[in-house]
Structures are given as C-alpha cells and as structure tokens.
Tab-separated table of C-alpha atoms in Angstrom:
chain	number	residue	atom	x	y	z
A	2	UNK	CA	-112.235	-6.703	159.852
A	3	UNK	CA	-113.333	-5.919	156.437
A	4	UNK	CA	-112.390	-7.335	152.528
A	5	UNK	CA	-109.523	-9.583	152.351
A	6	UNK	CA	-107.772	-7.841	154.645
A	7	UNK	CA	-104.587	-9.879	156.987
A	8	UNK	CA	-103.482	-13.053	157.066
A	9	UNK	CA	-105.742	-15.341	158.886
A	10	UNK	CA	-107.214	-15.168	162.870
A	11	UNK	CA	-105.688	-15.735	165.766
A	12	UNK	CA	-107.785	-18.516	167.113
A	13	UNK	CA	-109.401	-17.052	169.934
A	14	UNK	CA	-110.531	-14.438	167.452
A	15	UNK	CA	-112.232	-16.705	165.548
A	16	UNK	CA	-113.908	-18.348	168.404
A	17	UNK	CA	-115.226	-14.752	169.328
A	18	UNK	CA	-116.763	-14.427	165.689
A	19	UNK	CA	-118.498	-17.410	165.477
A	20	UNK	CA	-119.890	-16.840	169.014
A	21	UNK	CA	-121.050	-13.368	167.441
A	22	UNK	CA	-122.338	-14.919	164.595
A	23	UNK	CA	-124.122	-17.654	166.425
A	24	UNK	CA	-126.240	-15.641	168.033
A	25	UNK	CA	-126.671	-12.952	165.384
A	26	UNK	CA	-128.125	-16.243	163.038
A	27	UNK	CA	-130.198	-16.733	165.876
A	28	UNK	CA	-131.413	-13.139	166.614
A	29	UNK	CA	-132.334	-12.865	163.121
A	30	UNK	CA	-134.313	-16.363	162.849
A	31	UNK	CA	-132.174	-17.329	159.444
A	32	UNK	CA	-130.661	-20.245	158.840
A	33	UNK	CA	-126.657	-20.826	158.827
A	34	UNK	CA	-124.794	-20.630	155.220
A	35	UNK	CA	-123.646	-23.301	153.468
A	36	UNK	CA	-120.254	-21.919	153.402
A	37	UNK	CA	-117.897	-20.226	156.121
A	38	UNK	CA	-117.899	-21.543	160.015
A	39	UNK	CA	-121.315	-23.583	160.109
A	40	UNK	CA	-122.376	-22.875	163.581
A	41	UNK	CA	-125.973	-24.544	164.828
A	42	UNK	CA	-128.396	-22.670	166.667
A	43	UNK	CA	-127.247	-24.019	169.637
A	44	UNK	CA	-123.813	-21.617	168.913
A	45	UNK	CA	-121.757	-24.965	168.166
A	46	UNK	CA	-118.865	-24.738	165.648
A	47	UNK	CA	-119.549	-27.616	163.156
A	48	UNK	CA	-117.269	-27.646	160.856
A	49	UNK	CA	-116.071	-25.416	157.922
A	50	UNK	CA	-116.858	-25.017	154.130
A	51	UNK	CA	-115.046	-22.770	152.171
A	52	UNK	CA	-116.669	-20.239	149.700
A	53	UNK	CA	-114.556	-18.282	147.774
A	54	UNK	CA	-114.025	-15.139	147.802
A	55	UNK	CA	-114.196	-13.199	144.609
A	56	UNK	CA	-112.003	-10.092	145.323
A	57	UNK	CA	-108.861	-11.903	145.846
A	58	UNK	CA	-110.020	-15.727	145.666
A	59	UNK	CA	-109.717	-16.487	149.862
A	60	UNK	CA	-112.310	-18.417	151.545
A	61	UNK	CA	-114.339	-16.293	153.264
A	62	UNK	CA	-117.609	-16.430	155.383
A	63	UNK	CA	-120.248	-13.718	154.628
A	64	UNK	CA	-122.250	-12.286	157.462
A	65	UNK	CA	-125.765	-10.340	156.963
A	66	UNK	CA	-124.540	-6.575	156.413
A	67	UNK	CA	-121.418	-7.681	154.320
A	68	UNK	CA	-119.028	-8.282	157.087
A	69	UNK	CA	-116.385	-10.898	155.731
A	70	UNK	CA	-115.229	-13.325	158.316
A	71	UNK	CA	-111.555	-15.506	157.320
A	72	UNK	CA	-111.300	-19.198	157.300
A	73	UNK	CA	-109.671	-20.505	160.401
A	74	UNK	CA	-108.097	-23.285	157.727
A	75	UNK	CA	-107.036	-20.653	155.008
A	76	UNK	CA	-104.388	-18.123	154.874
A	77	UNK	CA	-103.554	-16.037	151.979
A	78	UNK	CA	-101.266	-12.884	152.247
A	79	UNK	CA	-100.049	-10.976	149.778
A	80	UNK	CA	-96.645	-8.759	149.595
A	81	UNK	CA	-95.803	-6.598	147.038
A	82	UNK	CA	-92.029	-5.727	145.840
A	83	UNK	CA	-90.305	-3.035	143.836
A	84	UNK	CA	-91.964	-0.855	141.192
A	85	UNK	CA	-95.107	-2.210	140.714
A	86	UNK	CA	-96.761	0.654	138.127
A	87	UNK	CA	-96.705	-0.009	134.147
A	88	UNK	CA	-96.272	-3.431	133.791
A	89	UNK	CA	-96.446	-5.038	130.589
A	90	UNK	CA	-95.062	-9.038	131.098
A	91	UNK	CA	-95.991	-10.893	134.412
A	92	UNK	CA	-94.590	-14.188	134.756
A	93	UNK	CA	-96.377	-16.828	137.256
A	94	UNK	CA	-94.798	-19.753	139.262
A	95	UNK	CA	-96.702	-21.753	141.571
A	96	UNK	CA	-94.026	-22.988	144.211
A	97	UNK	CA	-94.482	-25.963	147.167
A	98	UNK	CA	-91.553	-27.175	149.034
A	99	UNK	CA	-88.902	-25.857	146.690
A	100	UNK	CA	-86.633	-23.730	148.903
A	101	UNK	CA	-84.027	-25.646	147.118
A	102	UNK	CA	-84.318	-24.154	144.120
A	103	UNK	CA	-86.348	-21.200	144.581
A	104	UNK	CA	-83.614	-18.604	144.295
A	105	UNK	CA	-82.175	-20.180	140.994
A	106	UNK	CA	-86.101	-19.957	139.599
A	107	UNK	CA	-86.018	-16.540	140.404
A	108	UNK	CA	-82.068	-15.684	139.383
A	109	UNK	CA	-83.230	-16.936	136.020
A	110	UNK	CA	-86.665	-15.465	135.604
A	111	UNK	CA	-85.034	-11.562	137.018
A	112	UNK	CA	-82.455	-12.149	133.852
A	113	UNK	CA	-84.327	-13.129	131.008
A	114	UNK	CA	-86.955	-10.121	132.093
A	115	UNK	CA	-84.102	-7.765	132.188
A	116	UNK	CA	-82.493	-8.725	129.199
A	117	UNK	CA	-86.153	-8.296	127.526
A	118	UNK	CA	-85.877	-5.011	128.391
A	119	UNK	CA	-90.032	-4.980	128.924
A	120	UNK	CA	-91.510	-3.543	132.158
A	121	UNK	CA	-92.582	-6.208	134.338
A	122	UNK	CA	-92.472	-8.814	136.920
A	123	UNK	CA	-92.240	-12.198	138.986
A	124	UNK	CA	-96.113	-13.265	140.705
A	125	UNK	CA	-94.897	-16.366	142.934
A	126	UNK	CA	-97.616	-18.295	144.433
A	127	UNK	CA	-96.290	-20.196	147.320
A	128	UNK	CA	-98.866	-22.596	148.539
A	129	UNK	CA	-99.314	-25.456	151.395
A	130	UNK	CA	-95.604	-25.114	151.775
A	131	UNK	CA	-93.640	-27.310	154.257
A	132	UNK	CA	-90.626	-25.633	153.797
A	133	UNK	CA	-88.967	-21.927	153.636
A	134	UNK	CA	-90.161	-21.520	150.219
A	135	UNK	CA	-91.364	-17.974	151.000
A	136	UNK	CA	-89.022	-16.881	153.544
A	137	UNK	CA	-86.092	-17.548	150.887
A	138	UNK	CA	-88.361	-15.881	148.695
A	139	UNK	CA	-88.950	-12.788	150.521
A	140	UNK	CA	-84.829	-12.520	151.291
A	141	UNK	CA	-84.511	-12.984	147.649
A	142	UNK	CA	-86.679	-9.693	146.817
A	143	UNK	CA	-84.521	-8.015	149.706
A	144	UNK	CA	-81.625	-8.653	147.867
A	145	UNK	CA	-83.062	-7.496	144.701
A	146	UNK	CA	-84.973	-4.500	144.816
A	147	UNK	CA	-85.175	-3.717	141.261
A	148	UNK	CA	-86.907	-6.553	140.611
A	149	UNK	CA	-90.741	-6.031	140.661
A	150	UNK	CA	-92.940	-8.932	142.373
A	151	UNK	CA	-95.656	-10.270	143.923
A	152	UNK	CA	-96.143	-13.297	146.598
A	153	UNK	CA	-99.049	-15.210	147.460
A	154	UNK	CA	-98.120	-16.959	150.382
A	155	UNK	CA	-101.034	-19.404	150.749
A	156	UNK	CA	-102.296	-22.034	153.032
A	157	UNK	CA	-105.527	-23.948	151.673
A	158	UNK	CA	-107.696	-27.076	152.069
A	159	UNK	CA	-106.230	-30.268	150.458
A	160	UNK	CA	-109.042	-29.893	147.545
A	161	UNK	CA	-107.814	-26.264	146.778
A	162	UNK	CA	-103.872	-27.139	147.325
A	163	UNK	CA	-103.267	-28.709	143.533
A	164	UNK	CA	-100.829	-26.804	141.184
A	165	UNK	CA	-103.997	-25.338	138.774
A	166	UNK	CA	-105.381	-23.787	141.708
A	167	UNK	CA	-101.901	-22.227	141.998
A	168	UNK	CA	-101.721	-21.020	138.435
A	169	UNK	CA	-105.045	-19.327	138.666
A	170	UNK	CA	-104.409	-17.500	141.904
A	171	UNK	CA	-101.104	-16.421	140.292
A	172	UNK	CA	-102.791	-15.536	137.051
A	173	UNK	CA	-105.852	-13.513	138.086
A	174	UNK	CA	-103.733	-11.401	140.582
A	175	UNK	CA	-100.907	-10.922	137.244
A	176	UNK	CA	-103.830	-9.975	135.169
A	177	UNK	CA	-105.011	-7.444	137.994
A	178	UNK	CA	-101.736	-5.815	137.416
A	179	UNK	CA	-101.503	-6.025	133.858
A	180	UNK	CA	-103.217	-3.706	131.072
A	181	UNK	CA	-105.790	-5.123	128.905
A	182	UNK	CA	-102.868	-5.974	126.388
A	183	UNK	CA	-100.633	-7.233	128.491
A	184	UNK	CA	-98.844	-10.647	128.916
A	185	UNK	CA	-98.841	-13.625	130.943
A	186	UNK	CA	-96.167	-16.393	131.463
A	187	UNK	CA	-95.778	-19.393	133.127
A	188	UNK	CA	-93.179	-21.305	133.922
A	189	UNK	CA	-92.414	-23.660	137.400
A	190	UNK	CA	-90.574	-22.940	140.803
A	191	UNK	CA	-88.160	-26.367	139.415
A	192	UNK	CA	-87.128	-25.101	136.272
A	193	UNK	CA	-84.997	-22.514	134.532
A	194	UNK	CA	-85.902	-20.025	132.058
A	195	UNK	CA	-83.512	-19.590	129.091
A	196	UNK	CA	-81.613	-15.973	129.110
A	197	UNK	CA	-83.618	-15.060	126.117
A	198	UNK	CA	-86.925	-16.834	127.137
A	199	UNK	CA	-89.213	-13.463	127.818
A	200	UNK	CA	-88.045	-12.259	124.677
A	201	UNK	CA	-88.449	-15.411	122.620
A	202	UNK	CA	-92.371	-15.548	124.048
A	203	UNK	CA	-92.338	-11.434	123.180
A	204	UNK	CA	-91.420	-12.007	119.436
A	205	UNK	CA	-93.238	-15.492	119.034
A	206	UNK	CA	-96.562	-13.740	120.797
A	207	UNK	CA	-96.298	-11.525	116.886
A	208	UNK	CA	-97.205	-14.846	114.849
A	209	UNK	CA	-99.928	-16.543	117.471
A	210	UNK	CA	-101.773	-15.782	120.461
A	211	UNK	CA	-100.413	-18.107	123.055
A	212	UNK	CA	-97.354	-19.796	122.771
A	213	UNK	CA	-96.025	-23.503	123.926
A	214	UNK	CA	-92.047	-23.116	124.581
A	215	UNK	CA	-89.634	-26.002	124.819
A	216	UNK	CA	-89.422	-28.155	127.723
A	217	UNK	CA	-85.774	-29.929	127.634
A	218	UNK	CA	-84.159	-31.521	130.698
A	219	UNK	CA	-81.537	-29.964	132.752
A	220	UNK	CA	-78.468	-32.113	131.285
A	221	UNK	CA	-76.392	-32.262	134.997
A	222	UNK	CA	-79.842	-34.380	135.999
A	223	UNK	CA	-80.185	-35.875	133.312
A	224	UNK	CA	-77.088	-37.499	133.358
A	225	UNK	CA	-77.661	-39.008	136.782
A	226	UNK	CA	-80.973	-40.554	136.016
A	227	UNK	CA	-80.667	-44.650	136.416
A	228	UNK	CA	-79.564	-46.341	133.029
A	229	UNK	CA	-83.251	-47.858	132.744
A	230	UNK	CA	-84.519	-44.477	131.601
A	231	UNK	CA	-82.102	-44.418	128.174
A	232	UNK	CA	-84.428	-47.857	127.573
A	233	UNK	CA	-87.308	-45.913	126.280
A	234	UNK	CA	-86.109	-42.659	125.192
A	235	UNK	CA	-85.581	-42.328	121.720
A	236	UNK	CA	-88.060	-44.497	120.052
A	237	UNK	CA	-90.820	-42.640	122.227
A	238	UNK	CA	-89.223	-39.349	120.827
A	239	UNK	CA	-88.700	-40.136	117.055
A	240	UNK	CA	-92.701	-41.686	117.138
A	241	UNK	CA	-92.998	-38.209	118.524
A	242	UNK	CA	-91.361	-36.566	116.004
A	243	UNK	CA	-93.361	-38.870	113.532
A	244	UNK	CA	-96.736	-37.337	115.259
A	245	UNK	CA	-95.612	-33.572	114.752
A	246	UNK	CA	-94.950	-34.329	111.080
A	247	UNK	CA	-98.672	-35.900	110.615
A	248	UNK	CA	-100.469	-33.266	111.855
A	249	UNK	CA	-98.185	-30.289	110.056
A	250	UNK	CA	-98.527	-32.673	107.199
A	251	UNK	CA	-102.957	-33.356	107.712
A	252	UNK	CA	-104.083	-30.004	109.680
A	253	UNK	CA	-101.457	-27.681	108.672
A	254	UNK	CA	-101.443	-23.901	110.328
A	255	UNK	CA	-100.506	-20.817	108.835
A	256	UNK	CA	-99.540	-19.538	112.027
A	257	UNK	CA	-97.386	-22.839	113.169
A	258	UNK	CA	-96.450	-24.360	109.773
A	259	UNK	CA	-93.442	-26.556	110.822
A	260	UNK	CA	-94.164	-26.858	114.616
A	261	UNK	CA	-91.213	-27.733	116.577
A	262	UNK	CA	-92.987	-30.445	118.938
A	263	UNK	CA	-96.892	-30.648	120.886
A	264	UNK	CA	-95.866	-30.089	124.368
A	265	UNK	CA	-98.413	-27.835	126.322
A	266	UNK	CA	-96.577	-27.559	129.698
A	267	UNK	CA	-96.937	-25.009	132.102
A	268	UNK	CA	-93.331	-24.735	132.273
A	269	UNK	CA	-93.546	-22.835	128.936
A	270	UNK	CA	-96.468	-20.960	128.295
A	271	UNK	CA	-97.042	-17.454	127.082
A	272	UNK	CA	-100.409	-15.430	125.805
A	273	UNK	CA	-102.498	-12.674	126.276
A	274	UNK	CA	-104.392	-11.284	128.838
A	275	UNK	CA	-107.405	-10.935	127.106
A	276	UNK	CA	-107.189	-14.884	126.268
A	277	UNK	CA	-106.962	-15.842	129.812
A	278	UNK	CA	-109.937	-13.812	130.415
A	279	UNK	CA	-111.701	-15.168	127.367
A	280	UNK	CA	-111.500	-18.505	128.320
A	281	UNK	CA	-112.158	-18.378	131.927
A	282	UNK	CA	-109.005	-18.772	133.111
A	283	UNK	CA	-106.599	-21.319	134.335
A	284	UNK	CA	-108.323	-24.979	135.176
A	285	UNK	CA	-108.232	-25.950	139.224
A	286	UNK	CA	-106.513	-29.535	138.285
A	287	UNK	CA	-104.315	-31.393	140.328
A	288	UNK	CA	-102.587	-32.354	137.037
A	289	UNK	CA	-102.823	-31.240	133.413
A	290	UNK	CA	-104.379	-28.233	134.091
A	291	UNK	CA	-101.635	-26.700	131.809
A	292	UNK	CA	-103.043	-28.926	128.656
A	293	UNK	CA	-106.707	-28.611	129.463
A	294	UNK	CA	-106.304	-24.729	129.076
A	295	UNK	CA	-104.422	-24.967	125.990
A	296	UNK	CA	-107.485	-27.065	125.064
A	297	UNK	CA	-109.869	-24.601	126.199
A	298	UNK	CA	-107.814	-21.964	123.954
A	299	UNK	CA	-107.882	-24.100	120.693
A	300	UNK	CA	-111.629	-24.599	121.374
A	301	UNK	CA	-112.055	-20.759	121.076
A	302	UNK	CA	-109.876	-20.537	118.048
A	303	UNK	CA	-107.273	-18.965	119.537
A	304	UNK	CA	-103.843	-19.321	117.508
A	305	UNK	CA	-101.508	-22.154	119.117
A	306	UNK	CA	-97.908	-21.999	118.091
A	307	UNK	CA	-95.646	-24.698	119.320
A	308	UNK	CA	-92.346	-22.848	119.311
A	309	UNK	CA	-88.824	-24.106	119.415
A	310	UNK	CA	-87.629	-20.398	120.544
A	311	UNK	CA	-88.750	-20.060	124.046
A	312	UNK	CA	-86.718	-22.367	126.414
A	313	UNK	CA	-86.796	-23.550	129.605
A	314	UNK	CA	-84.614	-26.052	131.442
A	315	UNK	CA	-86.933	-28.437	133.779
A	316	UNK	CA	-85.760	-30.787	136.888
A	317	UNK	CA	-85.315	-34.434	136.743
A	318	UNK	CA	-86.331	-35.211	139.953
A	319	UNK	CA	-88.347	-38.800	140.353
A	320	UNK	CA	-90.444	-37.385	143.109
A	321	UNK	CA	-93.206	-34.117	142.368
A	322	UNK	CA	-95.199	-32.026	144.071
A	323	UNK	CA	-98.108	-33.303	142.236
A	324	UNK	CA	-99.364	-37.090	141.910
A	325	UNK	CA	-98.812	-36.535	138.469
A	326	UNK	CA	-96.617	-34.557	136.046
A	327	UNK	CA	-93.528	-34.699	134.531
A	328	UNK	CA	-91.597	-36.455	137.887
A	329	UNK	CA	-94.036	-39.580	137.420
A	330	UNK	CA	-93.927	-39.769	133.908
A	331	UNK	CA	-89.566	-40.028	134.439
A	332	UNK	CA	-90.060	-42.342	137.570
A	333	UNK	CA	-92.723	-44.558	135.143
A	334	UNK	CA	-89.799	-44.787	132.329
A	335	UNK	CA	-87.385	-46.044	134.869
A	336	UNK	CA	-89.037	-48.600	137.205
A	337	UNK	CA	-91.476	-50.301	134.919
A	338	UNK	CA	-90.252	-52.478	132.136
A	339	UNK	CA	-93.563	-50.850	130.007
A	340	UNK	CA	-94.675	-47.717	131.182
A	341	UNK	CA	-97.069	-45.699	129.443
A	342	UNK	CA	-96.276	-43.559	126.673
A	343	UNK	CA	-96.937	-39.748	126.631
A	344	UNK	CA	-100.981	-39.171	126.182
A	345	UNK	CA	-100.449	-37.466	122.504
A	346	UNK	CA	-99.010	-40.758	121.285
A	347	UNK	CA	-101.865	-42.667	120.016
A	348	UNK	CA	-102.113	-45.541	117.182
A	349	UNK	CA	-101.393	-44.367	114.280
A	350	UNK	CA	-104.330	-45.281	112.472
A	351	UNK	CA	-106.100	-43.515	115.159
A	352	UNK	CA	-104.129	-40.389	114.951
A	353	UNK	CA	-104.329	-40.637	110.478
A	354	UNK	CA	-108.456	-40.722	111.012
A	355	UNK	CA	-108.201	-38.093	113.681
A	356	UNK	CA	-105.970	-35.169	111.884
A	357	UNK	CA	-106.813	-36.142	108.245
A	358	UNK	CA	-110.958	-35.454	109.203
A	359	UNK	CA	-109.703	-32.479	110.899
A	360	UNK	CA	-107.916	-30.668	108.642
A	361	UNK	CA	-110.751	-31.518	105.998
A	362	UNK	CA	-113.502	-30.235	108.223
A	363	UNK	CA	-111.192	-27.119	109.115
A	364	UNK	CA	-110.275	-26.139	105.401
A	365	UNK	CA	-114.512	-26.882	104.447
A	366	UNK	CA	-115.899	-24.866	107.912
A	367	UNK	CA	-118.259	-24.168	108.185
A	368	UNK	CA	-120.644	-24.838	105.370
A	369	UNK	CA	-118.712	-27.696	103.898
A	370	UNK	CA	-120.030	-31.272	102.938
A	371	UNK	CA	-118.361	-32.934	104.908
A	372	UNK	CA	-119.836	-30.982	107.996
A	373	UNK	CA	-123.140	-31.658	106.964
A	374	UNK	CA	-122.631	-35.489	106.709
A	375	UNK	CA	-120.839	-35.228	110.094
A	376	UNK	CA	-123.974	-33.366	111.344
A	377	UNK	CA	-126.656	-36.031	112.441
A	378	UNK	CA	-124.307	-37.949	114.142
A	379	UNK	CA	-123.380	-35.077	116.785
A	380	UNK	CA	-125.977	-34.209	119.610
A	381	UNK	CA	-128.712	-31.640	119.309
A	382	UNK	CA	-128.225	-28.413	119.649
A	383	UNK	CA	-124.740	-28.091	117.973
A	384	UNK	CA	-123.761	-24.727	116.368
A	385	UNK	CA	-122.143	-24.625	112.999
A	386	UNK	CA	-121.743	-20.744	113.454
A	387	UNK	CA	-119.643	-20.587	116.197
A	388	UNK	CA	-116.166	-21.570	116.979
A	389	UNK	CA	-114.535	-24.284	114.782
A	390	UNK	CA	-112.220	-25.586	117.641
A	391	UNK	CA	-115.482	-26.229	119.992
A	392	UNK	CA	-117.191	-27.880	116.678
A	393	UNK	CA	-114.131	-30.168	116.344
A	394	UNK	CA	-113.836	-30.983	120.260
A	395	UNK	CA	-117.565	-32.123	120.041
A	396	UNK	CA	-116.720	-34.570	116.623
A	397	UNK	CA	-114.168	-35.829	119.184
A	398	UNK	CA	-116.229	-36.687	122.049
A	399	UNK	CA	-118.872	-38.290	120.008
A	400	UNK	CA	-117.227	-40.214	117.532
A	401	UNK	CA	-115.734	-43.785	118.624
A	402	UNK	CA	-113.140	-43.788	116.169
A	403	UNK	CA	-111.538	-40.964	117.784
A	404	UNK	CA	-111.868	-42.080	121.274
A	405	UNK	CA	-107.994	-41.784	123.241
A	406	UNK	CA	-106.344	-45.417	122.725
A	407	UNK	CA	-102.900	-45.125	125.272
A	408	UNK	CA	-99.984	-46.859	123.856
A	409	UNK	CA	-96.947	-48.728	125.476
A	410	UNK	CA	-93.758	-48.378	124.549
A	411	UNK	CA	-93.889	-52.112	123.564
A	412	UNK	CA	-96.455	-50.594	120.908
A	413	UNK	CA	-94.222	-48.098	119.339
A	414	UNK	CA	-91.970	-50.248	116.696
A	415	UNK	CA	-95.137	-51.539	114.880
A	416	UNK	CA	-97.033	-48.389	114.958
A	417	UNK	CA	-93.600	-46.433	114.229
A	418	UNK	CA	-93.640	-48.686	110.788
A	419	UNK	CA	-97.254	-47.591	109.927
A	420	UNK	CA	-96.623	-43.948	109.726
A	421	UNK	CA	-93.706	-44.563	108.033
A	422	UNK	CA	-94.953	-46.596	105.323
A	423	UNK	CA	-97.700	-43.776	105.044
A	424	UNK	CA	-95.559	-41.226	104.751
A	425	UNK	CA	-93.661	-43.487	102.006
A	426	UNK	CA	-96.473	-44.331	100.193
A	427	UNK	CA	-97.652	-40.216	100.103
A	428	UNK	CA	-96.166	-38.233	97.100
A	429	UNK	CA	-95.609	-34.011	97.574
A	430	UNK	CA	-99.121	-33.348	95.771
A	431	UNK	CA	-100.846	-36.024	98.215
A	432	UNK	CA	-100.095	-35.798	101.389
A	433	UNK	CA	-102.916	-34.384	102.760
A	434	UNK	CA	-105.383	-36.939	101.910
C-alpha cells in the first residue's frame, strides 16, 4: 500500500503490518518511531501516535524504504464530484452530525455559486460524524451532477476532531485545486448562504484581501428562542455599534472606511489563496480558530474589510458541535441572568487607549515618534521594518493597559454612557485624538 491511498485497514491487516514491522525494527537494530503503531522489540503493539502526513494531512506511520502504513484510529477518504478542472471559487464547510441540514447547506451554497456565474465548487469536510452526514451528502452530489465537489469523509483522534482542524483539511485540499489566484470561502454545514453571497465576496474581494460577511440569525429560530434571550440583546448590539464607530472614528481604513460590524466568523469568510498560504493557513482550534486567522492576516497587513454585502443566515440552536461558538454564546444569553458579553466588547476606556494609540502609531509607521518612545518598553529583538500589524500585536501583548478586560452585560449602561459622552464631547475636526 503506498501514499495516502484507501480508506483505513481492515484490522487483521494492520495486525499483519505491525507484525512485519516488528521484526523489520528488529532486523535492522533501530529503534521504533515516535509516531505510527509503536511496537517494542518484543513485536507488542503499544499504542498509537499519530504523525501527519504531509501529502494529504492523514496520520500515517513511515517505515525504512518509504512504505506508508495507515492509522488503525484514522480514516480519511476522499471523493471527487462533477467537473473538477478550472476552478476559480472553492467554498469550505466543515460538517459533524448535521444530516439535518446538510442538504439545505448545500441547496444554498450550489445557488449562490451558480448565480455567480464563476467556475467552482463545494469542499465538505465531514469529520468524527455520528450521523449520515456524508451519506446524505454523497446522494446529494448524485442528485446534482453539475455541481462540482469534494468530500473529506474523516475519522480522527479527539485532539485532531475540533472544527479548525476541519477548516484546514478543507482549505489545503481547496487550495490544491485552485490556481495561485484563486478564492477561498468559508461558511458552516448550519447555516445558509445568501443567493448573492459568492458574488458579494467576488466584488468585495476588489476593495480588500479577505473579507468578513454578515452573520444574522435565521428569523424562523430566532423567533422560538426562550423570551430570556430578548433580555440582553439590544444594549449588547448598540455598545456594539458604539465599538464599530470608535475604531472607524480612531484607526480609520481606506479600504473599510464605514465598516458595517467586527465579526470574524467562519460562517462568512472570503480571501485569497495566496493569503492562506502566506499566513500558514487555517489555526487547529477547537474554537475561534476563525478569529485567530483573521488575526494572523491583520498581523501580515493584509487588508480586512468587514462587509455588510456578503450574507449568510446561521442556526439558533442552544447546543454546538463545538464547546464553544456561537450555540454557547445564545445558550449563555438565555440561562444566566449575566452572561458574558462578546470578547470585542471591552471598557471603553480600554478600547479609547487601545484604537486611539493605534491609529497614531499606524498613520506615524514606521519611523514616527511615537514608535520610538513606544520602543524600550517592547522586548528585544523587535523589528520596526517589517509588518505594522505584527508591530502593533506585540504593543498589545506587552502593554498592561491594553490587556483584554471581559465585560458583563450588567457593565454595558455605564460604559455605553462613556463613549457616548466622548463622542459628544468630540467636534468633526477632533475626533481622532
């Protein structure tokens, strides 16, 4: 068996290769690996630690001579549907347990790309799936075979099973597929993609280089959500709304003057191939794997626009996939009398220091004042010649003034009456002091 090649062993198979490999390690006088079937000299099975493999990302164990042995506790096949030459757009979903709505997912995503009118198609990773997921989506790519696609159908360890690990399998095998100048997408297996959603990302992608849709709630859920969630709602949303306008207002962007919110959610994303590659790729999280790329992006100086264009309609659901997400955050808002607020929604004091020396160290970069005062405070070693987004990430992380303060939603009416007495007290020709 060579490569990648299949689905997994049967497991008499696999007790037949690590007999063979037993007693080749022993033939040859070298030591076990640290990763594959660890097998002692004695030919016992030990256990099993999972390398990865670089060609398609599946564990694998590598033998002397470059034989490639599968993990008994991994599984990762891959089927291929409809045209898959000259694609331009891939969009990836990572999918567990959602037979339920897997074929609405896919309804939507097959429409907007159609309506686009760009060549290109659906990469669904299904992994550590309980359910039908795949089989539904397999009969869905039967029924439509016009539609271009590819599924991962993946079984991994627990540490390996979280939704990042998802997006990146999804995203390096899109990116395989795509030219150099292609486009990726993401969006999730729970959530519908407006009509006009590929398109919106297409024209949006013109002004920025990756590209944070809308996130809204699918109203029919919405609606049935317990009356405790209403609680909390809109004063979260118009200190939100007070947020947006402080940083437009203190770090404004030529490429995202008036940005419609600050919501990095995988739901919504859109960029380039080459920034996926240039920053490494999507982050194995269990959560917020979708904000700590976006993160990764702005640290590079890539161009974020926060768009009001590209929509998607997400679940309400109380329980996730993940122990995280946007299912706890709803269940938080309706079983605890103070739940926490989103993470952008700091003090206000907080968030005046943090954009306000931002935007002055961003319009002086790098040779300002201001950057050299800022200077011997930051750890050796610091480059002033590279990227201003890693620059700023390292003022954050050293400076205790801009340390992440969570707020309450008990917090929001006094710090809701800071900003606005700031924003009061600022006249047109001052407000970015």
């Amino acid at each position: 068996m060579r490569g990648c090649r299949g689905s997994g062993h049967h497991p008499r198979a696999a007790d037949r290769m690590a007999r063979r490999a037993a007693a080749h390690w022993r033939q040859a006088r070298v030591p076990p690996v640290r990763g594959g079937i660890r097998v002692a000299r004695s030919g016992e099975v030990r256990g099993w630690r999972a390398p990865r493999c670089r060609c398609r990302g599946r564990p694998v164990h590598r033998a002397r001579g470059g034989r490639v042995m599968n993990s008994p506790r991994s599984r990762h096949q891959t089927e291929r549907f409809g045209d898959q030459s000259g694609w331009r757009v891939a969009v990836v979903i990572p999918a567990r347990n959602e037979q339920d709505r897997i074929r609405g997912c896919l309804d939507a995503l097959a429409a907007s790309l159609a309506r686009a009118r760009c060549p290109g198609g659906i990469v669904l990773v299904v992994n550590n799936t309980e359910d039908a997921t795949a089989a539904m989506a397999r009969d869905w790519w039967g029924a439509h075979p016009d539609s271009p696609g590819i599924l991962l159908d993946c079984e991994s360890p627990a540490d390996q099973a979280g939704v990042g690990w998802a997006r990146r399998q999804g995203l390096d095998a899109a990116s395989a597929q795509l030219p150099q100048d292609g486009i990726l997408m993401t969006s999730d297996a729970d959530a519908r993609v407006d009509p006009g959603w590929v398109a919106a990302n297409l024209a949006e992608l013109t002004q920025a280089d990756l590209i944070c849709g809308t996130v809204r709630p699918m109203e029919a859920e919405l609606s049935r959500l317990p009356d405790a969630f209403g609680r909390h709602g809109p004063r979260e949303g118009a200190y939100m709304q007070a947020i947006v306008r402080l940083i437009s207002t203190l770090d404004p962007q030529p490429h995202d003057p008036v940005p419609a919110h600050r919501n990095a959610a995988g739901a919504s994303l859109a960029f380039s191939a080459r920034l996926h590659a240039d920053v490494g790729g999507m982050p194995c999280l269990p959560i917020r794997e979708d904000r700590v790329f976006v993160g990764n992006a702005e640290a590079r100086d890539w161009r974020i626009r926060y768009a009001a264009a590209p929509v998607v309609l997400a679940s309400c659901r109380l329980t996730g996939r993940t122990g995280g997400g946007m299912a706890a955050a709803l269940r938080a808002r309706v079983e605890e009398d103070d739940p926490l607020c989103d993470e952008l929604l700091e003090p206000a004091r907080t968030a005046l220091l943090r954009y306000g020396l931002k935007g002055q160290l961003r319009r002086s970069w790098p040779d300002g004042a201001l950057v050299g005062v800022l200077a011997p405070h930051l750890p050796p070693g610091h480059d002033r010649g590279g990227h201003f987004g890693a620059f700023w990430r390292l003022v954050e992380n050293t400076l205790p003034g801009l340390r992440p303060i969570r707020l309450r939603q008990s917090d929001l009416p006094a710090q809701q009456k800071i900003l606005n007495d700031w924003f009061a007290g600022q006249s047109p020709g001052r407000e970015r002091t």
